[in-house]
Tab-separated table of N, CA and C in Angstrom:
chain	number	residue	atom	x	y	z
U	1	MET	N	6.491	-60.301	-86.460
U	1	MET	CA	7.877	-59.962	-86.522
U	1	MET	C	8.356	-58.285	-86.861
U	2	ALA	N	7.739	-58.166	-88.213
U	2	ALA	CA	7.525	-56.954	-88.852
U	2	ALA	C	6.525	-55.848	-87.978
U	3	LYS	N	6.077	-56.194	-86.885
U	3	LYS	CA	5.574	-54.996	-86.475
U	3	LYS	C	6.548	-54.825	-85.308
U	4	PHE	N	7.056	-55.346	-84.907
U	4	PHE	CA	8.246	-55.438	-83.485
U	4	PHE	C	9.283	-54.495	-84.391
U	5	ILE	N	9.926	-54.511	-85.670
U	5	ILE	CA	10.726	-53.644	-86.228
U	5	ILE	C	10.147	-52.455	-86.502
U	6	ASN	N	8.866	-52.419	-87.016
U	6	ASN	CA	8.068	-51.199	-87.248
U	6	ASN	C	8.078	-50.071	-85.972
U	7	ASN	N	7.939	-50.683	-84.564
U	7	ASN	CA	7.746	-50.204	-83.574
U	7	ASN	C	9.043	-49.876	-83.135
U	8	ILE	N	10.574	-50.219	-83.006
U	8	ILE	CA	11.835	-49.886	-82.773
U	8	ILE	C	12.024	-48.750	-83.867
U	9	GLY	N	11.802	-49.076	-85.307
U	9	GLY	CA	12.169	-48.106	-85.788
U	9	GLY	C	10.997	-46.948	-85.661
U	10	PHE	N	10.007	-46.816	-85.277
U	10	PHE	CA	9.690	-45.606	-84.699
U	10	PHE	C	9.952	-45.142	-83.213
U	11	LEU	N	10.646	-45.699	-82.518
U	11	LEU	CA	10.926	-45.373	-81.186
U	11	LEU	C	12.192	-44.614	-81.983
U	12	ALA	N	13.474	-45.137	-82.691
U	12	ALA	CA	14.439	-44.606	-82.967
U	12	ALA	C	14.153	-43.363	-83.247
U	13	TYR	N	13.126	-43.228	-84.633
U	13	TYR	CA	12.936	-41.952	-85.081
U	13	TYR	C	12.592	-41.030	-83.894
U	14	ALA	N	11.787	-41.179	-83.158
U	14	ALA	CA	11.291	-40.576	-82.382
U	14	ALA	C	12.237	-39.923	-81.252
U	15	ILE	N	13.232	-40.751	-81.236
U	15	ILE	CA	14.625	-40.156	-80.269
U	15	ILE	C	15.116	-39.242	-81.185
U	16	CYS	N	15.477	-39.485	-82.297
U	16	CYS	CA	16.095	-38.617	-82.932
U	16	CYS	C	15.842	-37.257	-82.789
U	17	PHE	N	14.108	-37.392	-83.346
U	17	PHE	CA	13.304	-36.183	-83.879
U	17	PHE	C	13.557	-35.339	-81.930
U	18	LEU	N	13.338	-35.660	-81.013
U	18	LEU	CA	13.683	-35.359	-80.068
U	18	LEU	C	15.028	-34.696	-79.490
U	19	SER	N	15.384	-35.093	-79.455
U	19	SER	CA	17.205	-34.479	-79.519
U	19	SER	C	17.018	-33.480	-80.373
U	20	LEU	N	16.623	-33.528	-81.943
U	20	LEU	CA	17.202	-32.188	-82.756
U	20	LEU	C	16.042	-31.092	-82.163
U	21	ILE	N	15.178	-31.483	-81.598
U	21	ILE	CA	14.293	-30.333	-80.593
U	21	ILE	C	14.990	-29.507	-79.681
U	22	CYS	N	15.723	-30.531	-78.980
U	22	CYS	CA	15.792	-30.075	-77.910
U	22	CYS	C	17.560	-29.376	-78.133
U	23	LEU	N	18.331	-29.894	-79.246
U	23	LEU	CA	19.472	-28.733	-79.934
U	23	LEU	C	18.837	-27.336	-80.461
U	24	ALA	N	17.600	-27.918	-80.887
U	24	ALA	CA	17.220	-26.118	-81.688
U	24	ALA	C	16.938	-24.823	-80.695
U	25	TYR	N	16.049	-25.668	-79.795
U	25	TYR	CA	15.691	-24.720	-78.609
U	25	TYR	C	16.320	-24.717	-77.087
U	26	GLY	N	16.940	-25.618	-76.940
U	26	GLY	CA	17.560	-25.799	-75.539
U	26	GLY	C	18.411	-24.878	-75.222
U	27	GLU	N	18.611	-24.221	-73.921
U	27	GLU	CA	19.213	-23.452	-73.384
U	27	GLU	C	20.730	-24.129	-73.369
U	28	THR	N	22.048	-23.929	-74.300
U	28	THR	CA	23.323	-24.314	-74.446
U	28	THR	C	24.181	-23.797	-73.217
U	29	PRO	N	24.534	-23.946	-72.000
U	29	PRO	CA	25.559	-23.385	-71.632
U	29	PRO	C	27.173	-23.246	-72.239
U	30	PHE	N	27.461	-22.406	-72.178
U	30	PHE	CA	28.783	-22.001	-72.535
U	30	PHE	C	29.873	-22.145	-71.424
U	31	VAL	N	31.038	-22.074	-71.760
U	31	VAL	CA	32.244	-22.005	-70.963
U	31	VAL	C	33.034	-21.044	-71.638
U	32	VAL	N	32.899	-19.614	-71.330
U	32	VAL	CA	34.738	-18.881	-71.755
U	32	VAL	C	34.789	-18.508	-70.982
U	33	GLU	N	36.338	-18.636	-71.427
U	33	GLU	CA	37.883	-18.919	-70.534
U	33	GLU	C	38.843	-18.052	-70.818
U	34	GLY	N	39.530	-17.499	-70.372
U	34	GLY	CA	41.145	-17.138	-70.723
U	34	GLY	C	42.302	-16.755	-69.726
U	35	LYS	N	43.047	-15.778	-69.916
U	35	LYS	CA	44.193	-15.284	-69.310
U	35	LYS	C	43.971	-13.696	-69.053
U	36	VAL	N	44.252	-12.945	-68.039
U	36	VAL	CA	44.788	-11.464	-68.304
U	36	VAL	C	46.201	-11.113	-67.713
U	37	TYR	N	46.601	-10.587	-68.142
U	37	TYR	CA	48.026	-10.413	-68.391
U	37	TYR	C	48.340	-8.802	-68.070
U	38	CYS	N	49.385	-8.526	-67.425
U	38	CYS	CA	50.365	-7.633	-67.198
U	38	CYS	C	51.100	-7.466	-68.364
U	39	ASP	N	50.851	-5.820	-69.637
U	39	ASP	CA	51.405	-5.507	-70.548
U	39	ASP	C	52.741	-4.141	-70.339
U	40	SER	N	53.823	-5.158	-70.043
U	40	SER	CA	55.082	-4.345	-69.588
U	40	SER	C	55.813	-3.742	-70.170
U	41	CYS	N	55.503	-3.888	-71.885
U	41	CYS	CA	55.828	-3.245	-72.556
U	41	CYS	C	55.115	-2.231	-73.479
U	42	ARG	N	53.757	-1.822	-73.304
U	42	ARG	CA	52.654	-1.024	-73.285
U	42	ARG	C	52.677	-1.493	-75.114
U	43	VAL	N	52.298	-2.682	-75.911
U	43	VAL	CA	52.612	-2.814	-76.851
U	43	VAL	C	51.146	-3.631	-77.107
U	44	GLN	N	50.697	-4.094	-76.343
U	44	GLN	CA	49.235	-4.434	-76.444
U	44	GLN	C	49.149	-6.032	-76.961
U	45	PHE	N	50.280	-6.536	-76.829
U	45	PHE	CA	50.263	-8.202	-76.839
U	45	PHE	C	51.616	-8.936	-76.063
U	46	MET	N	51.268	-9.961	-75.640
U	46	MET	CA	52.235	-10.521	-74.850
U	46	MET	C	53.314	-10.403	-75.220
U	47	THR	N	54.812	-10.460	-74.288
U	47	THR	CA	56.051	-10.794	-74.685
U	47	THR	C	56.618	-11.428	-73.266
U	48	LYS	N	57.874	-11.849	-73.358
U	48	LYS	CA	58.463	-12.455	-72.548
U	48	LYS	C	58.261	-11.645	-71.160
U	49	LEU	N	58.331	-10.882	-70.880
U	49	LEU	CA	58.390	-9.303	-69.672
U	49	LEU	C	56.752	-9.967	-69.450
U	50	SER	N	55.839	-10.256	-69.975
U	50	SER	CA	54.350	-9.883	-69.614
U	50	SER	C	54.380	-11.158	-68.497
U	51	ASN	N	53.033	-10.765	-67.222
U	51	ASN	CA	53.040	-11.527	-66.341
U	51	ASN	C	51.397	-11.741	-66.305
U	52	PHE	N	51.186	-12.823	-65.471
U	52	PHE	CA	49.767	-12.806	-65.250
U	52	PHE	C	49.013	-12.480	-64.271
U	53	ILE	N	48.121	-11.847	-64.076
U	53	ILE	CA	47.322	-10.881	-63.060
U	53	ILE	C	46.522	-12.090	-62.062
U	54	LYS	N	46.762	-11.985	-60.858
U	54	LYS	CA	45.819	-12.444	-59.840
U	54	LYS	C	44.501	-11.662	-59.665
U	55	GLY	N	43.517	-11.889	-59.508
U	55	GLY	CA	42.825	-11.120	-58.769
U	55	GLY	C	42.152	-9.410	-60.209
U	56	ALA	N	42.284	-9.567	-61.222
U	56	ALA	CA	41.601	-8.657	-62.554
U	56	ALA	C	40.510	-9.340	-62.586
U	57	THR	N	39.663	-8.003	-63.057
U	57	THR	CA	38.089	-8.743	-63.082
U	57	THR	C	37.895	-7.905	-64.376
U	58	VAL	N	37.259	-9.154	-65.596
U	58	VAL	CA	36.729	-9.190	-67.047
U	58	VAL	C	35.356	-8.918	-67.169
U	59	LYS	N	34.850	-8.454	-68.091
U	59	LYS	CA	33.385	-8.669	-67.905
U	59	LYS	C	33.083	-9.087	-69.673
U	60	LEU	N	32.022	-10.051	-69.724
U	60	LEU	CA	31.758	-10.815	-71.060
U	60	LEU	C	30.494	-9.716	-71.291
U	61	GLU	N	30.423	-9.476	-72.355
U	61	GLU	CA	29.099	-8.619	-73.127
U	61	GLU	C	29.160	-8.818	-74.303
U	62	CYS	N	27.311	-9.109	-74.410
U	62	CYS	CA	27.103	-9.227	-76.089
U	62	CYS	C	25.719	-7.844	-76.052
U	63	LYS	N	26.294	-7.730	-77.375
U	63	LYS	CA	25.347	-6.785	-77.451
U	63	LYS	C	24.487	-7.323	-79.021
U	64	ASP	N	23.329	-6.585	-79.622
U	64	ASP	CA	22.366	-6.882	-80.311
U	64	ASP	C	23.218	-6.603	-81.811
U	65	ARG	N	23.519	-6.825	-82.944
U	65	ARG	CA	24.373	-7.042	-84.091
U	65	ARG	C	23.611	-5.428	-84.496
U	66	VAL	N	22.007	-5.153	-84.440
U	66	VAL	CA	21.604	-4.831	-85.413
U	66	VAL	C	21.345	-2.986	-84.207
U	67	GLY	N	20.765	-2.869	-83.284
U	67	GLY	CA	21.047	-1.133	-82.557
U	67	GLY	C	22.267	-1.367	-81.419
U	68	GLY	N	23.154	-2.142	-80.918
U	68	GLY	CA	23.947	-2.488	-80.520
U	68	GLY	C	23.928	-2.655	-79.236
U	69	LYS	N	22.334	-2.480	-78.659
U	69	LYS	CA	22.057	-2.688	-77.164
U	69	LYS	C	22.297	-4.192	-76.507
U	70	VAL	N	22.856	-3.721	-75.340
U	70	VAL	CA	23.347	-4.989	-74.475
U	70	VAL	C	22.254	-5.739	-74.029
U	71	THR	N	22.668	-6.929	-74.731
U	71	THR	CA	21.516	-8.241	-74.423
U	71	THR	C	22.180	-8.989	-72.958
U	72	TYR	N	23.419	-9.067	-72.601
U	72	TYR	CA	23.650	-10.181	-71.751
U	72	TYR	C	25.214	-9.784	-71.146
U	73	THR	N	25.566	-9.756	-70.160
U	73	THR	CA	26.493	-9.240	-69.389
U	73	THR	C	27.161	-10.344	-67.966
U	74	GLU	N	28.160	-10.596	-67.772
U	74	GLU	CA	28.633	-11.360	-66.811
U	74	GLU	C	30.279	-11.260	-66.558
U	75	GLU	N	30.707	-11.048	-65.206
U	75	GLU	CA	31.610	-10.651	-65.116
U	75	GLU	C	32.504	-12.322	-63.931
U	76	ALA	N	33.943	-12.044	-64.421
U	76	ALA	CA	34.577	-12.780	-63.549
U	76	ALA	C	36.329	-12.153	-63.159
U	77	THR	N	36.223	-12.903	-62.106
U	77	THR	CA	37.753	-12.354	-61.324
U	77	THR	C	38.500	-14.074	-61.836
U	78	THR	N	40.163	-13.229	-62.439
U	78	THR	CA	41.080	-14.083	-62.211
U	78	THR	C	41.688	-14.904	-61.085
U	79	ASP	N	42.297	-16.182	-61.307
U	79	ASP	CA	42.711	-16.841	-60.030
U	79	ASP	C	44.009	-16.253	-60.008
U	80	ALA	N	45.037	-17.206	-59.098
U	80	ALA	CA	46.560	-17.128	-58.966
U	80	ALA	C	47.128	-17.013	-60.545
U	81	SER	N	46.716	-17.745	-61.366
U	81	SER	CA	47.336	-18.055	-62.185
U	81	SER	C	47.121	-16.995	-63.587
U	82	GLY	N	46.055	-16.494	-63.013
U	82	GLY	CA	45.457	-14.791	-64.229
U	82	GLY	C	44.801	-16.140	-65.204
U	83	HIS	N	43.996	-17.304	-65.033
U	83	HIS	CA	43.231	-17.925	-65.610
U	83	HIS	C	41.421	-17.341	-64.932
U	84	TYR	N	40.741	-16.947	-65.971
U	84	TYR	CA	39.037	-16.815	-65.766
U	84	TYR	C	38.015	-17.545	-66.187
U	85	GLU	N	37.146	-17.839	-65.804
U	85	GLU	CA	36.038	-18.765	-66.119
U	85	GLU	C	34.551	-18.226	-66.458
U	86	ILE	N	33.838	-18.013	-67.344
U	86	ILE	CA	32.505	-17.164	-66.975
U	86	ILE	C	31.383	-18.672	-67.669
U	87	GLN	N	30.501	-18.950	-66.757
U	87	GLN	CA	29.635	-19.667	-67.310
U	87	GLN	C	28.312	-18.763	-68.053
U	88	VAL	N	28.040	-19.240	-69.309
U	88	VAL	CA	27.387	-18.454	-70.203
U	88	VAL	C	25.911	-19.328	-70.465
U	89	ASP	N	24.643	-19.084	-70.264
U	89	ASP	CA	23.676	-19.378	-70.853
U	89	ASP	C	22.746	-19.364	-71.765
U	90	GLY	N	22.732	-19.945	-72.636
U	90	GLY	CA	21.889	-19.675	-73.984
U	90	GLY	C	22.596	-19.538	-74.960
U	91	ASP	N	22.004	-19.677	-76.216
U	91	ASP	CA	22.971	-19.379	-77.369
U	91	ASP	C	22.593	-17.634	-78.317
U	92	HIS	N	23.815	-17.474	-78.182
U	92	HIS	CA	24.324	-15.372	-78.819
U	92	HIS	C	24.279	-15.753	-80.279
U	93	GLU	N	23.555	-16.577	-81.419
U	93	GLU	CA	24.231	-16.096	-82.478
U	93	GLU	C	24.113	-15.067	-83.044
U	94	ASP	N	22.708	-14.295	-82.843
U	94	ASP	CA	22.309	-13.063	-83.229
U	94	ASP	C	22.964	-11.648	-82.490
U	95	GLU	N	24.432	-11.964	-81.655
U	95	GLU	CA	24.959	-10.677	-80.871
U	95	GLU	C	26.250	-11.193	-81.072
U	96	ILE	N	27.210	-9.984	-81.247
U	96	ILE	CA	28.457	-9.741	-80.728
U	96	ILE	C	28.678	-9.709	-79.737
U	97	CYS	N	29.663	-10.973	-78.940
U	97	CYS	CA	30.154	-10.975	-77.900
U	97	CYS	C	31.390	-10.930	-77.537
U	98	GLU	N	31.786	-10.069	-76.452
U	98	GLU	CA	33.583	-9.378	-76.195
U	98	GLU	C	33.522	-9.952	-74.873
U	99	VAL	N	35.441	-10.141	-74.344
U	99	VAL	CA	35.485	-10.209	-72.997
U	99	VAL	C	36.268	-8.863	-73.087
U	100	LEU	N	35.944	-7.990	-72.234
U	100	LEU	CA	36.647	-6.737	-71.964
U	100	LEU	C	37.605	-6.686	-70.794
U	101	PRO	N	38.341	-5.878	-70.381
U	101	PRO	CA	38.876	-5.854	-69.078
U	101	PRO	C	38.050	-4.617	-68.298
U	102	VAL	N	37.754	-4.693	-66.817
U	102	VAL	CA	37.236	-3.868	-66.390
U	102	VAL	C	38.221	-3.245	-65.382
U	103	LYS	N	38.971	-4.185	-64.622
U	103	LYS	CA	40.019	-3.635	-63.667
U	103	LYS	C	40.940	-4.389	-62.602
U	104	ALA	N	42.279	-3.802	-62.220
U	104	ALA	CA	43.222	-4.699	-62.080
U	104	ALA	C	43.613	-4.224	-60.341
U	105	PRO	N	43.942	-5.203	-59.727
U	105	PRO	CA	44.384	-4.903	-58.285
U	105	PRO	C	45.870	-4.321	-58.602
U	106	ASP	N	46.657	-4.247	-59.652
U	106	ASP	CA	48.115	-3.748	-59.029
U	106	ASP	C	47.981	-2.619	-59.587
U	107	GLY	N	48.413	-1.106	-58.651
U	107	GLY	CA	48.295	0.138	-59.273
U	107	GLY	C	49.503	0.593	-60.040
U	108	ASP	N	50.572	-0.328	-60.157
U	108	ASP	CA	51.240	-0.310	-60.990
U	108	ASP	C	51.230	-0.605	-62.862
U	109	CYS	N	50.037	-1.415	-62.876
U	109	CYS	CA	49.602	-2.343	-64.117
U	109	CYS	C	48.161	-2.534	-64.336
U	110	ASN	N	46.858	-1.121	-64.393
U	110	ASN	CA	46.060	-1.313	-64.555
U	110	ASN	C	45.380	-0.209	-65.776
U	111	GLU	N	46.034	0.009	-65.853
U	111	GLU	CA	45.821	1.078	-67.092
U	111	GLU	C	44.451	0.351	-68.624
U	112	ILE	N	43.849	0.731	-68.960
U	112	ILE	CA	42.926	-0.175	-69.808
U	112	ILE	C	43.045	0.766	-71.241
U	113	SER	N	43.461	0.333	-72.481
U	113	SER	CA	43.765	0.729	-73.645
U	113	SER	C	42.514	1.426	-74.067
U	114	THR	N	42.858	2.805	-74.579
U	114	THR	CA	41.587	4.072	-75.083
U	114	THR	C	42.067	3.838	-76.647
U	115	ASP	N	43.013	3.175	-77.579
U	115	ASP	CA	43.390	3.144	-78.789
U	115	ASP	C	41.814	2.549	-79.420
U	116	LYS	N	41.574	3.425	-80.264
U	116	LYS	CA	39.741	3.328	-80.920
U	116	LYS	C	40.334	2.332	-82.043
U	117	PHE	N	41.763	2.272	-82.670
U	117	PHE	CA	42.129	1.389	-84.004
U	117	PHE	C	42.508	-0.186	-83.097
U	118	ASN	N	42.887	0.089	-81.935
U	118	ASN	CA	43.846	-1.164	-81.066
U	118	ASN	C	42.988	-1.349	-79.944
U	119	ARG	N	41.618	-1.651	-80.237
U	119	ARG	CA	40.967	-2.107	-78.677
U	119	ARG	C	41.234	-2.838	-78.063
U	120	ASN	N	41.028	-3.170	-76.726
U	120	ASN	CA	41.651	-4.864	-75.535
U	120	ASN	C	40.239	-5.106	-75.523
U	121	ALA	N	39.909	-6.168	-76.215
U	121	ALA	CA	38.869	-7.034	-76.499
U	121	ALA	C	39.578	-7.924	-77.105
U	122	ALA	N	38.281	-9.172	-76.371
U	122	ALA	CA	38.431	-10.407	-77.435
U	122	ALA	C	37.207	-11.180	-77.942
U	123	ARG	N	37.079	-10.609	-78.923
U	123	ARG	CA	35.649	-11.077	-79.504
U	123	ARG	C	35.590	-12.905	-79.538
U	124	ILE	N	34.005	-13.090	-78.948
U	124	ILE	CA	34.320	-15.022	-79.087
U	124	ILE	C	32.765	-14.796	-79.437
U	125	SER	N	32.797	-16.328	-79.912
U	125	SER	CA	31.407	-16.956	-80.686
U	125	SER	C	30.319	-17.631	-79.820
U	126	LEU	N	29.769	-17.256	-79.198
U	126	LEU	CA	28.614	-18.078	-78.350
U	126	LEU	C	27.234	-18.748	-79.338
U	127	THR	N	27.189	-19.884	-79.984
U	127	THR	CA	26.535	-20.178	-80.737
U	127	THR	C	27.181	-21.681	-81.125
U	128	THR	N	25.762	-22.768	-81.019
U	128	THR	CA	25.921	-23.639	-81.616
U	128	THR	C	26.146	-24.116	-83.029
U	129	HIS	N	25.929	-22.919	-83.788
U	129	HIS	CA	25.440	-23.184	-85.073
U	129	HIS	C	26.565	-22.278	-85.847
U	130	ASN	N	27.745	-22.452	-85.290
U	130	ASN	CA	29.075	-22.088	-85.867
U	130	ASN	C	30.277	-23.101	-86.618
U	131	GLY	N	30.138	-24.783	-86.272
U	131	GLY	CA	30.763	-25.888	-86.545
U	131	GLY	C	31.736	-25.771	-85.040
U	132	ILE	N	31.034	-25.279	-84.189
U	132	ILE	CA	32.434	-25.722	-83.003
U	132	ILE	C	31.688	-26.798	-82.288
U	133	ALA	N	32.170	-27.821	-82.095
U	133	ALA	CA	31.786	-29.227	-81.292
U	133	ALA	C	31.354	-28.883	-79.561
U	134	ASN	N	32.441	-28.390	-79.082
U	134	ASN	CA	32.116	-28.419	-77.539
U	134	ASN	C	31.849	-26.864	-77.003
U	135	ASP	N	31.085	-26.625	-75.635
U	135	ASP	CA	30.401	-25.414	-75.178
U	135	ASP	C	31.929	-25.004	-74.690
U	136	ARG	N	33.267	-25.241	-74.772
U	136	ARG	CA	34.121	-24.172	-73.842
U	136	ARG	C	34.759	-23.668	-75.145
U	137	ARG	N	34.610	-21.905	-74.755
U	137	ARG	CA	35.228	-21.214	-75.779
U	137	ARG	C	36.532	-20.568	-75.109
U	138	GLU	N	37.456	-20.800	-75.805
U	138	GLU	CA	38.620	-19.659	-75.434
U	138	GLU	C	38.963	-18.082	-75.889
U	139	ALA	N	39.143	-17.663	-75.145
U	139	ALA	CA	39.264	-16.442	-76.005
U	139	ALA	C	40.654	-15.703	-75.661
U	140	ASN	N	41.063	-14.708	-76.353
U	140	ASN	CA	42.711	-14.225	-76.420
U	140	ASN	C	42.610	-13.442	-75.073
U	141	PRO	N	44.131	-13.531	-75.215
U	141	PRO	CA	44.737	-12.993	-73.590
U	141	PRO	C	44.119	-11.291	-73.683
U	142	ILE	N	43.962	-10.725	-72.547
U	142	ILE	CA	43.099	-9.546	-71.981
U	142	ILE	C	44.326	-8.848	-71.303
U	143	GLY	N	44.909	-7.922	-71.972
U	143	GLY	CA	45.965	-7.390	-71.225
U	143	GLY	C	45.656	-5.679	-70.401
U	144	PHE	N	46.327	-5.403	-69.387
U	144	PHE	CA	46.336	-3.758	-68.421
U	144	PHE	C	47.694	-3.724	-69.254
U	145	LEU	N	47.527	-2.524	-69.355
U	145	LEU	CA	49.091	-1.847	-69.594
U	145	LEU	C	49.630	-1.076	-68.511
U	146	LYS	N	50.937	-1.573	-68.159
U	146	LYS	CA	52.292	-0.950	-66.963
U	146	LYS	C	52.244	0.383	-66.842
U	147	LYS	N	51.827	1.072	-66.078
U	147	LYS	CA	52.180	2.788	-66.158
U	147	LYS	C	53.219	2.894	-66.590
U	148	GLU	N	54.086	2.657	-66.494
U	148	GLU	CA	55.220	2.945	-67.530
U	148	GLU	C	56.310	1.786	-68.358
U	149	ARG	N	56.661	1.800	-69.291
U	149	ARG	CA	57.217	0.914	-70.345
U	149	ARG	C	58.615	0.296	-69.667
U	150	SER	N	58.295	-0.914	-69.371
U	150	SER	CA	60.071	-1.239	-68.371
U	150	SER	C	61.060	-0.959	-69.679
U	151	ILE	N	62.397	-1.240	-68.698
U	151	ILE	CA	63.375	-0.507	-69.604
U	151	ILE	C	63.544	-1.670	-70.727
U	152	GLU	N	63.612	-2.849	-70.506
U	152	GLU	CA	63.814	-3.913	-70.757
U	152	GLU	C	62.895	-4.334	-72.226
U	153	CYS	N	62.296	-3.521	-72.447
U	153	CYS	CA	60.853	-3.763	-73.572
U	153	CYS	C	62.095	-3.488	-74.855
U	154	VAL	N	62.783	-2.476	-75.069
U	154	VAL	CA	63.194	-2.038	-75.979
U	154	VAL	C	64.365	-3.495	-77.181
U	155	GLU	N	64.837	-4.058	-75.777
U	155	GLU	CA	65.899	-5.432	-76.221
U	155	GLU	C	64.684	-6.501	-76.576
U	156	VAL	N	63.682	-6.743	-75.760
U	156	VAL	CA	62.794	-7.546	-76.619
U	156	VAL	C	61.927	-7.672	-77.049
U	157	LEU	N	61.542	-6.569	-77.750
U	157	LEU	CA	61.188	-6.497	-78.619
U	157	LEU	C	61.704	-6.334	-79.907
U	158	ARG	N	63.574	-5.856	-79.986
U	158	ARG	CA	64.043	-6.291	-81.087
U	158	ARG	C	64.248	-7.442	-81.334
U	159	GLU	N	64.522	-8.506	-79.965
U	159	GLU	CA	64.771	-10.132	-80.520
U	159	GLU	C	63.429	-10.409	-81.005
U	160	MET	N	62.147	-9.778	-81.047
U	160	MET	CA	60.918	-10.405	-81.655
U	160	MET	C	60.807	-9.572	-83.468
U	161	GLY	N	62.272	-9.208	-83.861
U	161	GLY	CA	62.231	-8.451	-85.139
U	161	GLY	C	60.731	-7.105	-85.298
U	162	ILE	N	60.633	-6.738	-83.719
U	162	ILE	CA	60.214	-5.359	-84.182
U	162	ILE	C	60.888	-4.063	-83.997
U	163	THR	N	61.078	-3.143	-84.587
U	163	THR	CA	61.489	-2.084	-84.693
U	163	THR	C	61.168	-1.716	-83.344
U	164	ALA	N	62.683	-0.478	-82.414
U	164	ALA	CA	61.961	-0.469	-81.451
U	164	ALA	C	62.393	1.079	-81.544
U	165	ALA	N	61.773	1.607	-82.883
U	165	ALA	CA	62.028	3.562	-82.558
U	165	ALA	C	60.076	3.501	-82.397
U	166	GLY	N	60.081	4.683	-81.536
U	166	GLY	CA	59.330	5.454	-80.927
U	166	GLY	C	59.275	4.699	-79.527
U	167	LEU	N	59.999	3.869	-78.835
U	167	LEU	CA	59.574	3.028	-77.979
U	167	LEU	C	60.481	3.885	-77.010
U	168	VAL	N	61.517	4.760	-77.125
U	168	VAL	CA	62.269	5.333	-76.110
U	168	VAL	C	61.843	6.160	-75.749
């Protein structure tokens, strides 16, 4: 009976050990998801005037932390509700990964911000070594700027408690 219990114990130990090896060296797939919107007020955050964009393209880009060399890239297109999903293979612990806007189909709302202090990118962690238990990662919304600010923006921003100086 003791030999049987020892065999069961050894088998349980072996299964646990193999599971740890698979976690450490296995390729973990991630799913990055998010929304793309039209920034009608050109303020680089969503307001009640913002609407989601169908057919917009975004790009997930991972770069080496040390040299900044691009190590991984994948594109996706939004559905009718402005939602996208990007399948990502592997763990990118030593990389900086961001979702960036690429293009939008609407000629009136397709400008990408060039403001170096308020960059339009959503940084995302793609590793299993960060305390996040599942494989889905939700990125912050990505916005394209409308060519001209909507006239309703001054009132909408005032309702939000934001001074409208410089918006007119």
